[in-house]
PDB file of C-alpha atoms in Angstrom:
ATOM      1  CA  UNK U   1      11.414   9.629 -13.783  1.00  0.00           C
ATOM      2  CA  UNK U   2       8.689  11.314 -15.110  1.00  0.00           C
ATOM      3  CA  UNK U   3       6.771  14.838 -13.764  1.00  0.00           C
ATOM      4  CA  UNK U   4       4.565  12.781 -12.321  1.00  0.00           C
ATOM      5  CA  UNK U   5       6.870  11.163 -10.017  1.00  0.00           C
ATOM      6  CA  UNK U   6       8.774  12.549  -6.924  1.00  0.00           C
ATOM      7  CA  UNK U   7      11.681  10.865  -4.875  1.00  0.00           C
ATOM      8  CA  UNK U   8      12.141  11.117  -1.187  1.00  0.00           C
ATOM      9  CA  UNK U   9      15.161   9.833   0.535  1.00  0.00           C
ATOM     10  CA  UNK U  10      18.293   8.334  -0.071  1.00  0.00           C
ATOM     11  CA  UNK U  11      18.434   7.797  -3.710  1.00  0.00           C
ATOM     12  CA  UNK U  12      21.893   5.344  -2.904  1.00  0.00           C
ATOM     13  CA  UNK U  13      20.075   2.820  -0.884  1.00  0.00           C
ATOM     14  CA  UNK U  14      19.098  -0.561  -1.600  1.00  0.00           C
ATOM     15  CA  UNK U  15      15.939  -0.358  -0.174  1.00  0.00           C
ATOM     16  CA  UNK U  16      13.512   1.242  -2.556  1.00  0.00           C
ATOM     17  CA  UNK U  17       9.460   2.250  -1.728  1.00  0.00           C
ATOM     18  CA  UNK U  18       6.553   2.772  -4.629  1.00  0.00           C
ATOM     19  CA  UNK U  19       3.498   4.745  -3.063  1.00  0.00           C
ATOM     20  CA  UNK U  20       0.913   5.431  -5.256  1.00  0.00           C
ATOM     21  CA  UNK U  21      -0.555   8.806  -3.814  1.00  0.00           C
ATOM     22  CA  UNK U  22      -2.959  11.619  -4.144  1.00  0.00           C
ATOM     23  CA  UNK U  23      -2.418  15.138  -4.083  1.00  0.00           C
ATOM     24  CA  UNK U  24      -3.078  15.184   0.019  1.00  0.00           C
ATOM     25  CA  UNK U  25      -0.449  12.267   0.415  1.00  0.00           C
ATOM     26  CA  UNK U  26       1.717  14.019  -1.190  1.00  0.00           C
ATOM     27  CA  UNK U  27       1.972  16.823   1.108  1.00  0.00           C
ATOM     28  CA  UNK U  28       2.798  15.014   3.416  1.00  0.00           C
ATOM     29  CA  UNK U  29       5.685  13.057   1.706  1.00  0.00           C
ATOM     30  CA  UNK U  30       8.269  14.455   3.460  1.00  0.00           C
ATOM     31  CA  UNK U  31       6.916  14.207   7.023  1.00  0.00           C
ATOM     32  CA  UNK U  32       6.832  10.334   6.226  1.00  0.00           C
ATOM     33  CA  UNK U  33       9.863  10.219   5.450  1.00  0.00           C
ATOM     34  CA  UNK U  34      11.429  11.814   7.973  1.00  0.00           C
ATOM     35  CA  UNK U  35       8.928   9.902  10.980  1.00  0.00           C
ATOM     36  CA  UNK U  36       9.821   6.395   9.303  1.00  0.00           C
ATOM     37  CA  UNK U  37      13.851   7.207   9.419  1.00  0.00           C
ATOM     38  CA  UNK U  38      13.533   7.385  12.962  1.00  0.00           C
ATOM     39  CA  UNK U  39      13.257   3.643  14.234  1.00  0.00           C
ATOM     40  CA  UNK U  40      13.809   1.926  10.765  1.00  0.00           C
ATOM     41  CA  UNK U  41      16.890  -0.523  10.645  1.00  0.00           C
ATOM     42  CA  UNK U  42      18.118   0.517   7.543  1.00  0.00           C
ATOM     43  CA  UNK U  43      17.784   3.493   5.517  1.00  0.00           C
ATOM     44  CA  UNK U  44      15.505   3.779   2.117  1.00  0.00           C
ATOM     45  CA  UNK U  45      14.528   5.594  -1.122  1.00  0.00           C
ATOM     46  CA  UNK U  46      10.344   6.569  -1.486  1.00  0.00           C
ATOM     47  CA  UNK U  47       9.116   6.961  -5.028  1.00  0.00           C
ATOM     48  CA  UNK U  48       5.789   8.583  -5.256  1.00  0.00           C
ATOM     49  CA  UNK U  49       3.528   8.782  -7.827  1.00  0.00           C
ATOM     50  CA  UNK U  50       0.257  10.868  -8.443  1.00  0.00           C
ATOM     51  CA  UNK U  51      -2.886   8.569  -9.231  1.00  0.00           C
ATOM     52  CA  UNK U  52      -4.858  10.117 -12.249  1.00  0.00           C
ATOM     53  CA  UNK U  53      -8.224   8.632 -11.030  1.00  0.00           C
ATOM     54  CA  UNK U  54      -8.053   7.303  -7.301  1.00  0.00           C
ATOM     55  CA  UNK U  55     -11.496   5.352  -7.639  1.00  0.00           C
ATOM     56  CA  UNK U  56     -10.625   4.060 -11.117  1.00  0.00           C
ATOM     57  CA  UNK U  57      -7.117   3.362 -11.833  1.00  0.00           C
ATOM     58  CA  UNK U  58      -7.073   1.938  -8.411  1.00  0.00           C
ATOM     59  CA  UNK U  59      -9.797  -0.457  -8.086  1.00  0.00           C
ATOM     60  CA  UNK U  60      -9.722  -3.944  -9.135  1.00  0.00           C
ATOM     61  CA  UNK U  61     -13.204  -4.770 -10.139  1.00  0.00           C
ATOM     62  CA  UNK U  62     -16.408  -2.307 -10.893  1.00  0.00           C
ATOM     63  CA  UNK U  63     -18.676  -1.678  -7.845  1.00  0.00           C
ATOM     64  CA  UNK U  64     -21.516   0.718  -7.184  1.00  0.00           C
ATOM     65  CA  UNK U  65     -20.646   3.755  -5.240  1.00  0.00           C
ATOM     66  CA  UNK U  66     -20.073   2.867  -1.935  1.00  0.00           C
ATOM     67  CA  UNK U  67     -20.493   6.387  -0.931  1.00  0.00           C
ATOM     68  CA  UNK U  68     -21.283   9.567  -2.506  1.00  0.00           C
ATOM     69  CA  UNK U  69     -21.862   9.155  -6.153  1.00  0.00           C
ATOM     70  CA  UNK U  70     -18.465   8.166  -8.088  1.00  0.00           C
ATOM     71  CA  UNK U  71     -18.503   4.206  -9.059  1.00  0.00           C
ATOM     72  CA  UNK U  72     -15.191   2.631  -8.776  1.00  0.00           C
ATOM     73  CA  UNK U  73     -14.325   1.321 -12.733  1.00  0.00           C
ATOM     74  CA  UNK U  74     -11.819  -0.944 -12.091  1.00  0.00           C
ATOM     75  CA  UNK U  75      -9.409   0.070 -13.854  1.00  0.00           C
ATOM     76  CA  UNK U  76      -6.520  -1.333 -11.927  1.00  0.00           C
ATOM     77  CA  UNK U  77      -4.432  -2.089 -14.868  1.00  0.00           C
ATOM     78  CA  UNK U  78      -3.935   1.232 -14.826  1.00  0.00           C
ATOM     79  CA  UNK U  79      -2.168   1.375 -11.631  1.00  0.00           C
ATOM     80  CA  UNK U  80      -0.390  -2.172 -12.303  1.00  0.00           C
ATOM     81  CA  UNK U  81       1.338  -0.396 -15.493  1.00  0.00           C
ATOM     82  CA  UNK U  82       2.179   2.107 -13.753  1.00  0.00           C
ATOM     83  CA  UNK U  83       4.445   0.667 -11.074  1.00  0.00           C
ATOM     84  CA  UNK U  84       5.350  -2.099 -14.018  1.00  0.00           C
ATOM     85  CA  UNK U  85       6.988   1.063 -15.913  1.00  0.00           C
ATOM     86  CA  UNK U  86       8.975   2.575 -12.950  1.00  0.00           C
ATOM     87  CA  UNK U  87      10.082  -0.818 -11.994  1.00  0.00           C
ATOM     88  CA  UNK U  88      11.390  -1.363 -15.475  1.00  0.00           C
ATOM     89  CA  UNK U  89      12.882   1.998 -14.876  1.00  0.00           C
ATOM     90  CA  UNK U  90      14.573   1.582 -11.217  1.00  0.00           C
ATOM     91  CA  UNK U  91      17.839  -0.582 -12.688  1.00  0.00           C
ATOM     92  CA  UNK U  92      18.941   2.455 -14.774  1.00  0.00           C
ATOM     93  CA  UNK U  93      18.081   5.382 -12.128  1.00  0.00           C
ATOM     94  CA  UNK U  94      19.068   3.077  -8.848  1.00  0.00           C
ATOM     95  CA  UNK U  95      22.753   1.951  -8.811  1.00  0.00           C
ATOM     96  CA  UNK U  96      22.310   0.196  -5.808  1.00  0.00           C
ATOM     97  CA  UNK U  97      23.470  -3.449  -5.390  1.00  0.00           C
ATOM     98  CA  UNK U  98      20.986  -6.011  -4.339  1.00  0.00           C
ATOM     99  CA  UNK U  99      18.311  -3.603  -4.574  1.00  0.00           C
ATOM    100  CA  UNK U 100      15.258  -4.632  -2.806  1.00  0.00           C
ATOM    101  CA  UNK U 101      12.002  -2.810  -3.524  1.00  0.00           C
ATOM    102  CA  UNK U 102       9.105  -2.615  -1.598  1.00  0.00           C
ATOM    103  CA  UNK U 103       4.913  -1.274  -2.762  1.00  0.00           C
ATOM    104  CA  UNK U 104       2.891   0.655  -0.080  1.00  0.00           C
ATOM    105  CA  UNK U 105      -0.599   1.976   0.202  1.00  0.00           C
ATOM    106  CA  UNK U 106      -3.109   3.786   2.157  1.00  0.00           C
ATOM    107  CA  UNK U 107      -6.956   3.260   1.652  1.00  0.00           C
ATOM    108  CA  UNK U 108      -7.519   2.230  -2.156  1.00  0.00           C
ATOM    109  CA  UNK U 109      -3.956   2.492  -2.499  1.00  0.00           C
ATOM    110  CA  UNK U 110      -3.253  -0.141  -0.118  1.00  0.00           C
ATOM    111  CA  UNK U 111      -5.766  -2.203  -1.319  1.00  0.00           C
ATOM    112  CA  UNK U 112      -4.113  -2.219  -4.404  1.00  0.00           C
ATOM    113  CA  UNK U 113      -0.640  -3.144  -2.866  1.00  0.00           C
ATOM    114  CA  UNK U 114      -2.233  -5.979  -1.607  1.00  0.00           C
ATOM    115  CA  UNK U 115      -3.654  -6.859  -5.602  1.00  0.00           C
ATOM    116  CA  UNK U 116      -0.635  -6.217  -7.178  1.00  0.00           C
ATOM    117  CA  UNK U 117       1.716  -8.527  -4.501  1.00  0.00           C
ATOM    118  CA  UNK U 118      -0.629 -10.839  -6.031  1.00  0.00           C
ATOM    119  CA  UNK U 119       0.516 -10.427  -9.436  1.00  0.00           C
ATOM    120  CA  UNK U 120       4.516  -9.659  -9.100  1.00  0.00           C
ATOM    121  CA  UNK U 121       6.894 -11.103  -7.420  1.00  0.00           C
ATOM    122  CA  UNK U 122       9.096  -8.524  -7.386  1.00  0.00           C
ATOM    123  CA  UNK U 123       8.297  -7.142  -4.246  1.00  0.00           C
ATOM    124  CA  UNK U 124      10.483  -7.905  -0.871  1.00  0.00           C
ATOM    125  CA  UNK U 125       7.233  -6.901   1.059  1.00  0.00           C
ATOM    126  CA  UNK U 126       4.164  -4.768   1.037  1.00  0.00           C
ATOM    127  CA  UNK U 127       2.279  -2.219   3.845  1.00  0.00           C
ATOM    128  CA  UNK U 128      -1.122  -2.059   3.075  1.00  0.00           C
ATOM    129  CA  UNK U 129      -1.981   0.858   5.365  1.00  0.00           C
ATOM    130  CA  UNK U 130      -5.866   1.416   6.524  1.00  0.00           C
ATOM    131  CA  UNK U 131      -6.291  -0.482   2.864  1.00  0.00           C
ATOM    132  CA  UNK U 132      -9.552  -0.641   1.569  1.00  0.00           C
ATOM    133  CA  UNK U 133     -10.485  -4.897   2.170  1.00  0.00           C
ATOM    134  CA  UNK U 134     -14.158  -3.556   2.717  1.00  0.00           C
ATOM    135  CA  UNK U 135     -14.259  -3.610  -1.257  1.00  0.00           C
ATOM    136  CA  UNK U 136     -17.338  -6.186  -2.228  1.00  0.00           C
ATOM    137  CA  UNK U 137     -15.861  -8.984  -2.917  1.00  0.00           C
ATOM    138  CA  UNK U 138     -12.277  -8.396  -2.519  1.00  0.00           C
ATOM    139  CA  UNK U 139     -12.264 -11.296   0.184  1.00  0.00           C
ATOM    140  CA  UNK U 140     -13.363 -13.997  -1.840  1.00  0.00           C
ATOM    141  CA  UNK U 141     -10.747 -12.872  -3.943  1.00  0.00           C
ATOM    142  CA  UNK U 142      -7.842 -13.132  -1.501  1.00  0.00           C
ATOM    143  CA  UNK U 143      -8.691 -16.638  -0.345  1.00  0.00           C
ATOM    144  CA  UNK U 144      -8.074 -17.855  -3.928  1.00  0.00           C
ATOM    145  CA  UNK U 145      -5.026 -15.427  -5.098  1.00  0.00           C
ATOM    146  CA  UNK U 146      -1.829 -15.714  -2.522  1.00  0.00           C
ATOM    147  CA  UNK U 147       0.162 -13.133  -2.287  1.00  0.00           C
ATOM    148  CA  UNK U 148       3.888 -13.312  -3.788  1.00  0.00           C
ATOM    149  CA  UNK U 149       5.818 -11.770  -1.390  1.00  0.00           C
ATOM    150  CA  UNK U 150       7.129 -13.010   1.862  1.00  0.00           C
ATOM    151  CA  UNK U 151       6.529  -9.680   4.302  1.00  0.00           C
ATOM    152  CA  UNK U 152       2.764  -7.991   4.867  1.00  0.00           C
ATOM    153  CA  UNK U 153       2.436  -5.351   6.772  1.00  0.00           C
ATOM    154  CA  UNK U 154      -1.441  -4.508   7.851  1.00  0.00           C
ATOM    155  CA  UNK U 155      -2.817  -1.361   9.954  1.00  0.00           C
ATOM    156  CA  UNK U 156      -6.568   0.148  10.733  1.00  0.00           C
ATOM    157  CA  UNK U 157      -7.802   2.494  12.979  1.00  0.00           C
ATOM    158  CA  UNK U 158      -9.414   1.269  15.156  1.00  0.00           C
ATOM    159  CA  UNK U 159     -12.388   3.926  14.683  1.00  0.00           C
ATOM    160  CA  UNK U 160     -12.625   2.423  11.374  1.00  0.00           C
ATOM    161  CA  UNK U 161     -15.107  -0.222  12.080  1.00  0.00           C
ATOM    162  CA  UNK U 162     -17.396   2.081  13.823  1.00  0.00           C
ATOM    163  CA  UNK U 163     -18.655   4.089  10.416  1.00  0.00           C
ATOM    164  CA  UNK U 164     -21.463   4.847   9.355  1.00  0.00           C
ATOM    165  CA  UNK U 165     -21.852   3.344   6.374  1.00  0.00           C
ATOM    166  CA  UNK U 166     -22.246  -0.536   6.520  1.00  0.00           C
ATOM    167  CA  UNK U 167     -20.114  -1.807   3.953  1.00  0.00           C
ATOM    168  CA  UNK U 168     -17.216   0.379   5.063  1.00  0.00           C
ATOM    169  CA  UNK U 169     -17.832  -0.139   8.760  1.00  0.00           C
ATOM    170  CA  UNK U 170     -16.722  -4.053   8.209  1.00  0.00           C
ATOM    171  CA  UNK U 171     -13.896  -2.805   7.247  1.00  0.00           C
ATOM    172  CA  UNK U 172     -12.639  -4.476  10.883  1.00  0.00           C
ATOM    173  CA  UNK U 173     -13.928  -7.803  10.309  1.00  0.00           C
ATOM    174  CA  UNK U 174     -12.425  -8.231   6.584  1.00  0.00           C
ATOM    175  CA  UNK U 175      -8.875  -7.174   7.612  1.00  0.00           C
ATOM    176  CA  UNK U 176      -9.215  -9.872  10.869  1.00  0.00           C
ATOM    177  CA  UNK U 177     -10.061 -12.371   7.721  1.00  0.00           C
ATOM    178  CA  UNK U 178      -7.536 -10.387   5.663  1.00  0.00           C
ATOM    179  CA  UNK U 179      -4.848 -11.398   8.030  1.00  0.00           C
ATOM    180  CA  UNK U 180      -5.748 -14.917   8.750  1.00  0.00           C
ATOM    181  CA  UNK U 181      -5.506 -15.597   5.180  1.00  0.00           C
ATOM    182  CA  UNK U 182      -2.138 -14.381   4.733  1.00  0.00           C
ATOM    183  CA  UNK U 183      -0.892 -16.346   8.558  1.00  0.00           C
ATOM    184  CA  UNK U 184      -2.436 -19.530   6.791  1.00  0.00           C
ATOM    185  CA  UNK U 185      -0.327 -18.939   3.485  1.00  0.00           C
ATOM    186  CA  UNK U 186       2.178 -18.552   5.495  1.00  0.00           C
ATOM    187  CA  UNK U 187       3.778 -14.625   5.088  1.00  0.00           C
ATOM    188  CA  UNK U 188       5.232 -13.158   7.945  1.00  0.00           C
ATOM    189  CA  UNK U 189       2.672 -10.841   8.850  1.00  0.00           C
ATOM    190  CA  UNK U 190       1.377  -8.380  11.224  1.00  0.00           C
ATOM    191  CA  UNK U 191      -1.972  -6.432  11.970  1.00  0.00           C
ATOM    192  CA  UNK U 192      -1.241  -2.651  13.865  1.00  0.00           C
ATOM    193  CA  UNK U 193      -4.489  -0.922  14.972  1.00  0.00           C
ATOM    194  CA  UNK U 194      -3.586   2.794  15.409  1.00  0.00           C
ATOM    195  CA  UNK U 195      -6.250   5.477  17.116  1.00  0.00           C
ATOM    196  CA  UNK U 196      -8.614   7.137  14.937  1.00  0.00           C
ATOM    197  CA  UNK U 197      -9.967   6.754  12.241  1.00  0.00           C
ATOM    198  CA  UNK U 198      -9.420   6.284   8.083  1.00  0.00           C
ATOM    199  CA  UNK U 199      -8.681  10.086   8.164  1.00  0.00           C
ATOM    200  CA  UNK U 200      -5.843  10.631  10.747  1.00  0.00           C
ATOM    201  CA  UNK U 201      -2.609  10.553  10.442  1.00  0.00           C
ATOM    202  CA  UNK U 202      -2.225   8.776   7.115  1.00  0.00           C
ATOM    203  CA  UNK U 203       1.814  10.029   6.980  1.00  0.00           C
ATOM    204  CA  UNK U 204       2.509   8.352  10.127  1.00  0.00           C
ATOM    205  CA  UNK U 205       1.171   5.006   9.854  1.00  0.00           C
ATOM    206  CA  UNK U 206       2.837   4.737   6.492  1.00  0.00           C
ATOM    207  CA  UNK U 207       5.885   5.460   8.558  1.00  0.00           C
ATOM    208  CA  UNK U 208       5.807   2.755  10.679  1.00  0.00           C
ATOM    209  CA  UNK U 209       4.571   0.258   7.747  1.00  0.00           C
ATOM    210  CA  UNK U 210       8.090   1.056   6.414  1.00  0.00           C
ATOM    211  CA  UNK U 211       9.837   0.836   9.206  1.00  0.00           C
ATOM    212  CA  UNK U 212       8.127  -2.511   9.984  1.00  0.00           C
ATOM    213  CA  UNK U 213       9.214  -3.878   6.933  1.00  0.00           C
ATOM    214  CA  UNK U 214      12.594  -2.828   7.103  1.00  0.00           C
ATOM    215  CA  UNK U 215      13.071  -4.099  10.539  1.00  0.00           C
ATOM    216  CA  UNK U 216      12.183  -7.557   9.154  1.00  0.00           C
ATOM    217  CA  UNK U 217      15.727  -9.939   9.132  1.00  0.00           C
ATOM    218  CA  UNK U 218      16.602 -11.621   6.364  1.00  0.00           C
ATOM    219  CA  UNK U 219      17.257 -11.296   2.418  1.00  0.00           C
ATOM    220  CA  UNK U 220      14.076 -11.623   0.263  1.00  0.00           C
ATOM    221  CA  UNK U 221      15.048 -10.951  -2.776  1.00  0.00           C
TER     222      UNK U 221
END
């Protein structure tokens, strides 16, 4: 693994977690860690990497700033080689049999779980965590482009919706839609609302998107 990459956990386990993160996530790796071991039915390995360029390398299409004055590039093939080069790298670091690996996300990040589950079908399940489905014209785009990966977790708080800013405050309607089209392709999904809003506790609701998804029965992959 490169500099740029930190692991949490057990590195023995079958289950194995990609987060992209920033350098706030990060901080808080190891409190996420520890929350998600507490209820999860199985234990797990995290593998976090830093994003260069949050707006960039994780957005899939260019937009306008949607606040403040960065546009988002999107650059996404940025992010999509980066988790393409540490799965290519998992068989010879990860001894594990039957190795299952999961992406997860908060905000852009989780927006971008949900692009890339699109794309691979590598993945036993995502968490898209307070993801970013506010994104013009990132609907559309899911009701053409099923995901390809059985298990979806979903969570917002449920301040979210109440923002300031228009396009982010329907934020609360999109993930609604975001989760009817993944029920009607048939995943096994679920939508958590947690208190708040986008800016509070970001460590624990990533804990419980991995918990969810390891609590789900069955082999996927």
């Amino acid at each position: 693994m490169t500099e740029d990459r930190l692991i949490f956990g057990n590195r023995e386990s079958r289950n194995i977690f990609i987060q992209p993160v920033d350098e706030h996530d990060l901080e808080l790796m190891e409190d996420e860690v520890s929350e998600a071991r507490k209820n999860a039915a199985d234990d797990f390995c995290l593998i976090a990497y830093c994003v260069n360029d949050w707006f960039s390398d994780l957005s899939p299409w260019y937009t306008e700033p949607v606040f403040g004055k960065e546009n988002f590039a999107g650059h996404i093939d940025v992010a999509y080689d980066e988790v393409i080069s540490i799965l290519n790298e998992i068989p010879k670091n990860f001894r594990a049999a039957n190795k299952k690996i999961y992406l997860i996300g908060y905000s852009l990040a989780g927006l971008f779980a949900l692009w890339m589950a699109g794309k691979c079908d590598i993945f036993a399940g995502i968490a898209a965590v307070s993801p970013s489905v506010w994104y013009p014209g990132w609907i559309d785009y899911a009701k053409e482009k099923p995901l390809m990966c059985d298990n979806v977790y979903l969570s917002l708080g449920r301040k979210e919706e109440k923002a300031r800013n228009k396009i982010m405050a329907a934020v609360g309607d999109c993930i609604r839609t975001q989760y009817d089209i993944l029920k009607e392709h048939g995943k096994n999904c679920i939508l958590e609302w947690n208190e708040g809003n986008h800016f509070v506790d970001s460590d624990k609701r990533c804990a419980k998107g991995i918990e969810w998804l390891l609590n789900q029965k069955g082999e996927n992959i």
